[in-house]
Coordinates of C-alpha atoms and ligand atoms in Angstrom, one line a residue:
M977 CA 58.5 1.6 55.3
I978 CA 57.1 5.2 55.1
H979 CA 53.9 5.5 53.1
T980 CA 53.3 9.2 53.0
I981 CA 53.7 10.6 49.5
I982 CA 55.1 14.1 49.7
E983 CA 55.4 17.0 47.3
P984 CA 58.7 15.9 45.6
F985 CA 60.0 19.5 45.5
R986 CA 60.7 22.3 47.9
I987 CA 59.8 26.0 47.5
K988 CA 62.2 28.7 46.5
T989 CA 59.9 31.5 45.4
V990 CA 56.5 32.3 47.0
E991 CA 53.5 34.2 45.8
P992 CA 51.1 35.5 48.5
I993 CA 47.4 34.7 48.3
R994 CA 44.8 36.9 49.9
M995 CA 42.2 36.1 52.5
T996 CA 38.8 37.7 51.7
T997 CA 35.4 38.0 53.5
R998 CA 32.1 36.5 52.5
D999 CA 30.7 40.0 52.0
E1000 CA 33.5 40.9 49.7
R1001 CA 33.0 37.7 47.7
R1002 CA 29.3 38.2 47.4
R1003 CA 29.9 41.7 45.9
W1004 CA 32.6 40.5 43.5
L1005 CA 30.5 37.6 42.3
D1006 CA 27.5 39.9 41.8
D1007 CA 29.7 42.3 39.8
A1008 CA 30.9 39.3 37.8
K1009 CA 27.2 38.5 36.8
L1010 CA 27.5 35.2 38.7
N1011 CA 30.2 34.0 36.3
V1012 CA 33.5 33.0 38.0
F1013 CA 35.4 33.5 34.7
K1014 CA 34.8 37.2 35.2
L1015 CA 36.3 37.4 38.7
A1016 CA 39.6 39.1 39.3
A1017 CA 42.1 36.3 40.1
E1018 CA 43.4 38.2 43.1
H1019 CA 39.9 37.9 44.7
V1020 CA 40.3 34.1 44.5
L1021 CA 42.0 32.2 47.4
L1022 CA 42.5 28.8 45.8
D1023 CA 42.2 28.8 42.1
F1024 CA 41.1 25.4 40.8
L1025 CA 39.6 26.9 37.6
T1026 CA 42.1 25.1 35.5
D1027 CA 45.3 23.2 35.5
S1028 CA 46.2 24.8 32.2
G1029 CA 49.1 27.2 32.2
T1030 CA 48.7 27.8 35.9
G1031 CA 51.5 25.6 37.3
A1032 CA 54.8 26.5 38.8
M1033 CA 57.9 26.2 36.7
S1034 CA 61.1 24.8 38.0
G1035 CA 64.4 26.6 38.6
K1036 CA 65.8 24.6 35.6
Q1037 CA 63.0 26.0 33.4
W1038 CA 63.7 29.5 34.6
G1039 CA 67.4 28.9 33.8
A1040 CA 66.5 27.7 30.3
I1041 CA 64.5 30.8 29.7
M1042 CA 67.7 32.9 29.9
E1043 CA 69.0 30.7 27.0
G1044 CA 66.1 31.5 24.8
D1045 CA 67.2 32.4 21.2
E1046 CA 64.8 35.0 19.9
S1047 CA 65.9 34.8 16.3
Y1048 CA 62.9 35.1 14.0
A1049 CA 64.0 32.2 11.8
G1050 CA 66.0 29.1 12.7
S1051 CA 66.1 29.7 16.5
K1052 CA 68.3 27.2 18.4
S1053 CA 65.6 27.0 21.0
F1054 CA 63.3 25.6 18.3
F1055 CA 65.8 22.9 17.4
R1056 CA 66.2 22.0 21.0
L1057 CA 62.5 21.6 21.5
E1058 CA 62.1 19.8 18.2
S1059 CA 64.7 17.2 19.2
V1060 CA 63.0 16.6 22.6
L1061 CA 59.6 16.2 20.9
K1062 CA 60.9 14.0 18.1
D1063 CA 62.5 11.7 20.6
L1064 CA 59.3 11.5 22.6
T1065 CA 56.7 11.3 19.8
G1066 CA 58.6 9.8 16.9
Y1067 CA 56.6 12.1 14.5
R1068 CA 58.5 13.7 11.6
H1069 CA 57.3 17.3 11.8
I1070 CA 56.9 19.5 14.8
I1071 CA 54.9 22.7 14.5
P1072 CA 54.9 25.0 17.6
T1073 CA 51.7 27.0 18.3
H1074 CA 50.9 29.5 21.0
Q1075 CA 48.5 27.0 22.7
G1076 CA 46.3 23.9 22.1
R1077 CA 43.4 25.6 20.4
A1078 CA 45.7 27.2 17.8
A1079 CA 46.9 23.7 16.9
E1080 CA 43.3 22.6 16.7
R1081 CA 42.2 25.4 14.5
I1082 CA 45.1 24.8 12.1
L1083 CA 44.6 21.0 12.0
F1084 CA 40.9 21.2 11.4
S1085 CA 41.2 24.0 8.8
V1086 CA 43.5 21.9 6.7
T1087 CA 41.9 18.4 7.2
T1088 CA 38.2 18.9 7.8
K1089 CA 35.3 20.2 5.7
K1090 CA 31.6 20.8 6.1
G1091 CA 29.6 17.7 6.8
D1092 CA 32.6 15.7 8.2
L1093 CA 32.4 13.7 11.4
I1094 CA 35.3 13.3 13.9
P1095 CA 35.0 10.6 16.5
N1096 CA 36.8 10.9 19.8
N1097 CA 36.3 9.5 23.4
T1098 CA 35.2 13.0 24.3
H1099 CA 36.1 16.2 22.6
F1100 CA 37.2 19.1 24.8
D1101 CA 35.1 22.2 24.4
T1102 CA 37.6 24.1 22.3
T1103 CA 38.2 21.0 20.1
R1104 CA 34.4 20.6 19.6
A1105 CA 34.0 24.4 18.9
N1106 CA 36.9 24.3 16.3
I1107 CA 35.4 21.3 14.5
E1108 CA 31.9 22.9 14.5
Y1109 CA 33.4 26.1 13.2
Q1110 CA 34.4 24.1 10.1
G1111 CA 30.8 23.0 9.7
A1112 CA 31.8 19.5 10.8
E1113 CA 30.5 17.4 13.7
A1114 CA 32.4 16.3 16.8
V1115 CA 31.2 12.8 17.9
D1116 CA 31.8 11.6 21.5
L1117 CA 32.0 7.8 21.8
V1118 CA 33.4 7.2 25.2
I1119 CA 32.4 3.8 26.8
P1120 CA 29.1 3.8 28.7
E1121 CA 31.0 3.7 32.1
G1122 CA 32.6 7.0 31.1
R1123 CA 29.2 8.7 31.2
Q1124 CA 28.3 7.4 34.6
P1125 CA 29.9 9.3 37.5
R1126 CA 30.1 6.4 39.8
A1127 CA 30.7 3.4 37.5
Q1128 CA 33.9 1.7 38.4
H1129 CA 36.4 1.1 35.6
P1130 CA 40.2 1.5 35.5
F1131 CA 40.1 3.2 32.1
K1132 CA 36.9 5.2 31.9
G1133 CA 38.4 7.3 29.1
N1134 CA 38.3 4.3 26.7
I1135 CA 36.4 4.7 23.5
D1136 CA 33.5 2.4 22.7
L1137 CA 34.9 0.4 19.8
E1138 CA 31.5 -1.1 18.8
R1139 CA 30.1 2.4 18.3
V1140 CA 33.2 3.5 16.5
E1141 CA 32.9 0.5 14.1
D1142 CA 29.3 1.2 13.6
L1143 CA 30.0 4.9 12.7
L1144 CA 32.8 3.8 10.4
R1145 CA 30.5 1.4 8.6
R1146 CA 27.6 3.8 8.2
E1147 CA 29.4 7.1 7.7
G1148 CA 33.0 6.2 6.9
H1149 CA 33.1 8.5 3.8
R1150 CA 32.5 11.5 6.1
I1151 CA 35.3 10.7 8.6
P1152 CA 38.7 12.3 7.7
F1153 CA 40.4 10.8 10.8
G1154 CA 39.7 9.6 14.4
M1155 CA 40.8 11.3 17.5
M1156 CA 41.5 10.2 21.1
T1157 CA 41.9 12.6 24.1
L1158 CA 44.5 11.5 26.8
T1159 CA 43.2 11.8 29.5
N1160 CA 39.5 12.3 28.8
N1161 CA 39.2 15.7 30.4
S1162 CA 35.5 16.4 29.8
G1163 CA 34.7 12.9 31.1
G1164 CA 36.5 13.3 34.4
G1165 CA 40.2 13.3 33.6
Q1166 CA 39.9 9.5 33.0
P1167 CA 42.7 7.6 31.3
V1168 CA 42.7 5.5 28.2
S1169 CA 44.3 2.1 28.2
L1170 CA 47.1 1.1 25.8
A1171 CA 45.0 -1.9 24.8
N1172 CA 42.0 0.3 23.9
L1173 CA 44.2 2.7 22.0
R1174 CA 45.7 -0.2 20.0
A1175 CA 42.3 -1.7 19.2
Y1176 CA 41.0 1.8 18.1
R1177 CA 44.1 2.2 15.9
E1178 CA 43.6 -1.2 14.3
L1179 CA 39.9 -0.4 13.6
L1180 CA 40.7 2.9 12.0
M1181 CA 43.4 1.4 9.9
R1182 CA 41.0 -1.2 8.6
Y1183 CA 39.0 1.7 7.2
G1184 CA 42.0 3.6 6.0
K1185 CA 41.6 6.4 8.6
P1186 CA 44.5 8.1 10.4
L1187 CA 44.5 8.6 14.2
I1188 CA 45.3 12.0 15.8
L1189 CA 45.9 12.2 19.6
D1190 CA 45.0 15.1 21.8
V1191 CA 47.9 14.7 24.3
C1192 CA 47.5 17.6 26.8
R1193 CA 47.7 15.1 29.7
Y1194 CA 49.5 12.2 28.1
A1195 CA 52.0 11.9 31.0
E1196 CA 49.3 11.5 33.5
N1197 CA 47.6 9.0 31.2
S1198 CA 50.8 7.0 30.8
M1199 CA 51.3 6.9 34.6
F1200 CA 47.8 5.5 35.0
V1201 CA 48.7 2.8 32.4
K1202 CA 51.8 2.0 34.4
L1203 CA 49.8 1.7 37.7
R1204 CA 46.7 0.0 36.3
E1205 CA 47.2 -1.9 33.1
P1206 CA 48.3 -5.5 33.5
G1207 CA 52.0 -6.1 32.5
M1208 CA 52.9 -2.4 32.5
Q1209 CA 54.3 -2.0 36.1
N1210 CA 58.0 -2.4 35.2
R1211 CA 58.0 -0.1 32.2
T1212 CA 59.0 3.5 32.4
V1213 CA 56.3 6.1 31.9
K1214 CA 58.3 7.5 29.0
S1215 CA 58.3 4.2 27.1
I1216 CA 54.6 3.8 27.6
A1217 CA 54.1 7.3 26.3
Q1218 CA 56.3 6.5 23.3
E1219 CA 54.2 3.5 22.5
M1220 CA 51.0 5.5 22.7
F1221 CA 52.5 8.0 20.2
S1222 CA 53.6 5.2 17.9
L1223 CA 50.0 4.1 17.6
A1224 CA 48.9 7.3 16.0
D1225 CA 49.8 9.5 13.0
G1226 CA 50.1 12.7 14.8
C1227 CA 49.1 14.7 17.8
L1228 CA 48.2 18.1 19.1
M1229 CA 49.0 19.3 22.5
S1230 CA 48.2 22.2 24.8
A1231 CA 51.6 22.2 26.5
K1232 CA 50.1 24.2 29.3
K1233 CA 49.2 20.9 31.0
D1234 CA 51.8 18.1 31.0
G1235 CA 54.3 20.3 29.2
M1236 CA 54.6 22.1 32.6
V1237 CA 54.6 25.6 31.0
N1238 CA 52.5 28.7 31.3
I1239 CA 52.0 29.1 27.5
G1240 CA 52.7 26.9 24.5
G1241 CA 51.4 24.1 22.4
F1242 CA 52.3 22.1 19.2
L1243 CA 51.1 20.0 16.4
A1244 CA 53.2 17.0 15.4
L1245 CA 52.4 15.1 12.2
N1246 CA 53.9 12.6 9.8
D1247 CA 51.8 13.5 6.7
S1248 CA 53.8 15.9 4.6
E1249 CA 50.8 17.3 2.7
W1250 CA 49.0 18.1 5.9
V1251 CA 52.2 19.6 7.3
E1252 CA 52.7 21.9 4.3
A1253 CA 49.1 23.2 4.5
A1254 CA 49.4 23.6 8.3
K1255 CA 52.6 25.6 8.0
T1256 CA 51.1 27.9 5.4
L1257 CA 48.2 28.7 7.8
L1258 CA 50.7 28.9 10.7
I1259 CA 52.6 31.6 9.0
L1260 CA 49.4 33.5 8.2
T1261 CA 48.2 33.6 11.8
E1262 CA 50.7 32.3 14.3
G1263 CA 54.2 33.1 13.0
F1264 CA 57.2 31.5 11.3
P1265 CA 57.4 27.7 11.7
T1266 CA 60.4 27.9 14.1
Y1267 CA 58.5 29.8 16.7
G1268 CA 54.8 29.5 15.9
G1269 CA 53.5 32.4 18.1
L1270 CA 55.9 31.7 21.0
A1271 CA 59.0 33.5 22.2
G1272 CA 62.3 31.5 22.0
R1273 CA 62.3 31.5 25.8
D1274 CA 58.9 29.8 25.8
L1275 CA 60.3 27.0 23.5
E1276 CA 63.2 26.5 26.0
A1277 CA 60.9 26.3 29.0
L1278 CA 58.8 23.7 27.1
A1279 CA 61.8 21.6 26.1
V1280 CA 62.7 21.3 29.8
G1281 CA 59.0 21.0 30.9
M1282 CA 58.3 18.0 28.6
E1283 CA 61.0 16.1 30.4
E1284 CA 60.0 17.2 33.9
G1285 CA 56.4 16.2 33.2
L1286 CA 57.4 12.6 32.8
N1287 CA 59.2 12.4 36.1
E1288 CA 57.7 9.4 37.9
D1289 CA 58.1 10.7 41.5
Y1290 CA 56.2 13.8 40.4
L1291 CA 53.5 11.9 38.6
R1292 CA 53.0 9.6 41.6
Y1293 CA 52.5 12.6 43.8
R1294 CA 50.3 14.3 41.2
L1295 CA 47.9 11.4 40.9
R1296 CA 48.0 10.8 44.7
T1297 CA 47.0 14.4 45.4
V1298 CA 43.9 14.0 43.3
E1299 CA 43.1 10.6 44.9
Y1300 CA 43.6 12.1 48.4
M1301 CA 41.0 14.9 47.7
G1302 CA 38.7 12.3 46.2
E1303 CA 39.0 10.1 49.4
K1304 CA 38.1 13.1 51.6
M1305 CA 35.1 13.9 49.5
K1306 CA 33.8 10.4 49.6
A1307 CA 34.3 10.1 53.3
A1308 CA 32.1 13.2 53.7
G1309 CA 29.4 11.7 51.5
V1310 CA 30.1 14.1 48.6
A1311 CA 29.5 12.4 45.3
I1312 CA 32.3 12.6 42.8
V1313 CA 33.4 11.1 39.5
E1314 CA 35.0 7.8 40.5
P1315 CA 37.7 6.7 40.4
T1316 CA 39.5 10.0 40.5
G1317 CA 41.3 11.1 37.3
G1318 CA 44.7 12.7 36.7
H1319 CA 44.3 16.4 37.1
A1320 CA 41.1 17.2 38.9
V1321 CA 38.3 16.2 41.2
Y1322 CA 34.8 16.4 39.7
L1323 CA 31.9 17.0 42.1
D1324 CA 28.5 15.6 41.0
A1325 CA 26.3 18.7 41.3
R1326 CA 23.1 16.9 40.8
D1327 CA 23.8 14.8 43.9
F1328 CA 25.1 17.8 45.8
L1329 CA 22.2 20.1 45.0
P1330 CA 19.2 17.8 44.4
Q1331 CA 16.8 20.7 44.8
I1332 CA 18.1 22.5 41.7
P1333 CA 16.6 21.4 38.4
Q1334 CA 18.8 21.1 35.3
E1335 CA 17.1 24.2 33.8
Q1336 CA 18.7 26.2 36.7
Y1337 CA 22.2 24.8 36.0
P1338 CA 23.1 23.0 39.2
A1339 CA 26.8 22.7 38.5
W1340 CA 27.1 26.4 37.7
S1341 CA 25.2 27.1 40.9
L1342 CA 27.6 24.9 42.9
C1343 CA 30.6 26.6 41.4
N1344 CA 29.3 30.0 42.6
A1345 CA 28.5 28.6 46.0
L1346 CA 32.0 27.3 46.5
Y1347 CA 33.4 30.7 45.7
L1348 CA 31.0 32.4 48.1
E1349 CA 31.7 29.9 50.8
A1350 CA 35.5 29.6 50.7
G1351 CA 37.0 31.7 47.9
I1352 CA 37.6 28.6 45.9
R1353 CA 37.2 28.8 42.1
G1354 CA 36.2 25.7 40.2
V1355 CA 34.7 25.3 36.7
E1356 CA 31.4 24.1 35.6
I1357 CA 31.5 21.1 33.2
G1358 CA 27.8 20.8 32.6
S1359 CA 25.0 22.3 30.6
V1360 CA 26.4 25.9 30.4
M1361 CA 29.6 24.6 28.9
F1362 CA 28.2 21.7 26.8
G1363 CA 24.5 22.5 26.4
K1364 CA 23.2 25.0 23.9
R1365 CA 20.3 27.2 22.9
N1366 CA 18.8 25.7 19.7
D1367 CA 17.7 27.8 16.8
D1368 CA 14.1 27.2 17.8
G1369 CA 14.8 28.7 21.2
T1370 CA 14.7 25.4 23.1
E1371 CA 17.7 24.4 25.3
S1372 CA 19.8 21.2 25.1
Y1373 CA 21.4 19.9 28.3
H1374 CA 24.5 17.9 29.0
A1375 CA 24.4 14.4 30.4
M1376 CA 26.4 15.3 33.5
E1377 CA 26.4 18.3 35.8
L1378 CA 29.9 18.4 37.2
V1379 CA 32.1 21.0 39.0
R1380 CA 35.7 20.4 38.2
L1381 CA 38.4 21.4 40.7
A1382 CA 41.5 21.2 38.6
F1383 CA 44.8 21.4 40.3
P1384 CA 47.6 23.5 39.0
R1385 CA 50.9 21.6 38.8
R1386 CA 53.4 21.9 41.7
M1387 CA 51.6 24.9 43.1
Y1388 CA 49.4 24.2 46.1
T1389 CA 50.5 22.2 49.2
Q1390 CA 48.6 19.6 51.3
S1391 CA 47.2 22.2 53.6
H1392 CA 45.6 24.0 50.7
F1393 CA 43.9 20.7 49.8
D1394 CA 42.8 20.1 53.4
Y1395 CA 41.3 23.6 53.5
A1396 CA 39.4 23.0 50.3
A1397 CA 38.1 19.6 51.5
E1398 CA 36.9 21.1 54.7
A1399 CA 35.1 24.0 52.9
I1400 CA 33.3 21.6 50.6
C1401 CA 32.1 19.5 53.5
E1402 CA 30.8 22.7 55.3
L1403 CA 29.0 23.7 52.1
K1404 CA 27.5 20.2 51.9
A1405 CA 25.8 20.7 55.3
R1406 CA 24.1 23.8 54.0
A1407 CA 23.5 22.7 50.4
H1408 CA 19.7 23.3 50.7
D1409 CA 20.4 27.1 50.9
V1410 CA 22.1 27.2 47.5
R1411 CA 20.0 28.8 44.8
G1412 CA 19.8 28.0 41.1
V1413 CA 20.5 30.5 38.3
K1414 CA 19.1 31.5 34.9
M1415 CA 21.2 32.6 32.0
V1416 CA 20.4 36.2 30.9
K1417 CA 23.1 36.7 28.2
Q1418 CA 25.1 34.2 26.1
A1419 CA 27.4 34.1 23.1
R1420 CA 27.1 31.6 20.2
Y1421 CA 30.3 29.7 20.8
L1422 CA 32.0 28.8 24.1
R1423 CA 29.3 30.7 26.0
H1424 CA 30.5 29.7 29.5
F1425 CA 33.4 32.2 29.2
T1426 CA 31.2 35.3 28.9
A1427 CA 27.6 34.3 29.8
E1428 CA 25.8 36.4 32.4
F1429 CA 23.4 35.0 35.1
A1430 CA 20.9 36.1 37.7
Y1431 CA 19.5 34.0 40.6
A1432 CA 16.5 32.0 39.4
Ligands
F0G3 N1 42.3 19.6 24.6 C1 42.1 19.4 25.9 C2 41.8 18.0 26.3 C3 42.1 20.4 26.8 O1 41.9 20.1 28.1 C4 42.4 21.7 26.4 C5 42.4 22.8 27.3 C6 42.6 22.0 25.0 C7 42.6 20.9 24.2 C8 42.9 23.4 24.5 O2 44.1 23.8 24.9 O3 43.7 25.8 26.3 O4 45.9 25.5 25.3 O5 44.0 26.1 23.9 N2 41.9 22.7 28.5 C9 41.9 23.7 29.5 C10 41.2 23.2 30.7 C11 41.5 25.1 29.1 O6 40.9 24.0 31.6 O7 40.9 22.0 30.8 P1 44.4 25.4 25.1

C-alpha cells in the first residue's frame, strides 16, 4: 500500500519564476510602502496572496475556451454553464457575474436596506463591505471554537445556533435572510458540517427567513464533510454538495476558487422577484444576463472547471497539501490555525511575533518579513483588513492576527511547499528582529489593498 499522495496531474506548460536577492526585495517593499499588495508580481517567488483566480487551468478548459460563443445574447456557452450549475445547485435561475463581489453587490442592492442585519458564520471582507455599503450590518456568529486558533473541532466554520436564535428573536424584523460561507475563509478556511447547515436552515425557516450560501469553496467544504462527518464516507462529494445547495434558497459564488477559473462568478436564486431585480441591475452594470460581464470563453472554462473542482483525487491532494504544510509548521513550533482548513495555512502572528503589540499590526509585519526573508507573499487577515479607524479617531482591532498563505490550485509542487516551510522556520529563529509598522495612509473601505505603512 503506497501512502504518498501525489499531485494528480502532470505539467504540460510551464511559467518561469524569478529568484531575487534580499536587497532587491527590501527596495521593492519600501517602494510598495510596506504593503505587499503593491508589489509587482514578478518580484514575488511564491505567491500565496490568494487562491482566487490564480490557479492553473486544465487542457480540457483551454480546449473549451476555443468553443466559446461570443454572441451578445443567447450564447450557447451560457446554456452549457447554466445546465452544469442547475444540475449541481438545483436553483432555478443562474445569473453570471464577472466575479464574486459583483454577485454580492447585486444581491445586497436588491434585498438589503439601511438598518438590516445579515448573520453569517464569518463574512468575507468584500461581503462585509458590500453589506455596509447598503447601510446594513454584517454579523459574524461563528461558534466560539472558530475564534480560537488552536481549539480543536472538525467543523470550526459552524455557526453558533444559539446566538443565531437569539438574534432572530431580538432583531428578526431587521433580518432579510441568513448567510453561510463555505468554507469559512476569514476564520481559517474551516468547513461547516451538513448537520450545522441543516439546523441553521431549520432555525431560519421557523422565522420565515431564506438562506443564501457563499459557495466559493463549496467543493473543499464538501470533501471535509465526506472525510469528517459521521456517515458521509461512502457518498460522492458531488452528492454532498447537492444536499448543501438543497438546504438553501440560493447562493453566490466567486468561481475563481472552486470553479477553477481565473475570472468569473455567479448568483443562483429561486425567488423570481429577487431574480428580476437582480437582472435589471446586472444589465445596468455587468452586462446582458447570458454573459454577465464575462466572455463566452470564460463561461466555457467555468462549465468545465465546476466539474473538475469536484474531482475527488484532486480534492484529496488539495486538502492533503494544506495539511502537509500545517504539519511542517507545527513540527517547527510555529503556531497556526488548527486543524488546517481547505485552501490555506494561517500563521498566528501574535505567537510568532510576541514582541509586536497589536497597535503595530503583528500580522502585517509578519507578512512583510516573509517577503523580505524568502520572496513569499501571503496576506494579512488581522486588524488592517478587519479593524477600522472610528469616527472619533480611535482604532478597532480584530480578534485574531493571522497571516494567510493561500495556495493557488494545481500550480505549485511539493518542493515549492518544502521551500516555503523551510523559509518560515528560518524566519522563526530570527523573529525577534522583525519590526512592527504604523499605518500612515488609509482608505475608508477595504483599506488593506491601498494602505501605506512605515516602520514603527
Ligand atoms: N466570498 C468569499 C468567502 C471569498 O473568499 C471571496 C474572495 C469573495 C466572496 C469575493 O469574491 O474576489 O471573486 O470578488 N476571496 C479572495 C481571497 C479575494 O483572497 O480570499 P471575488
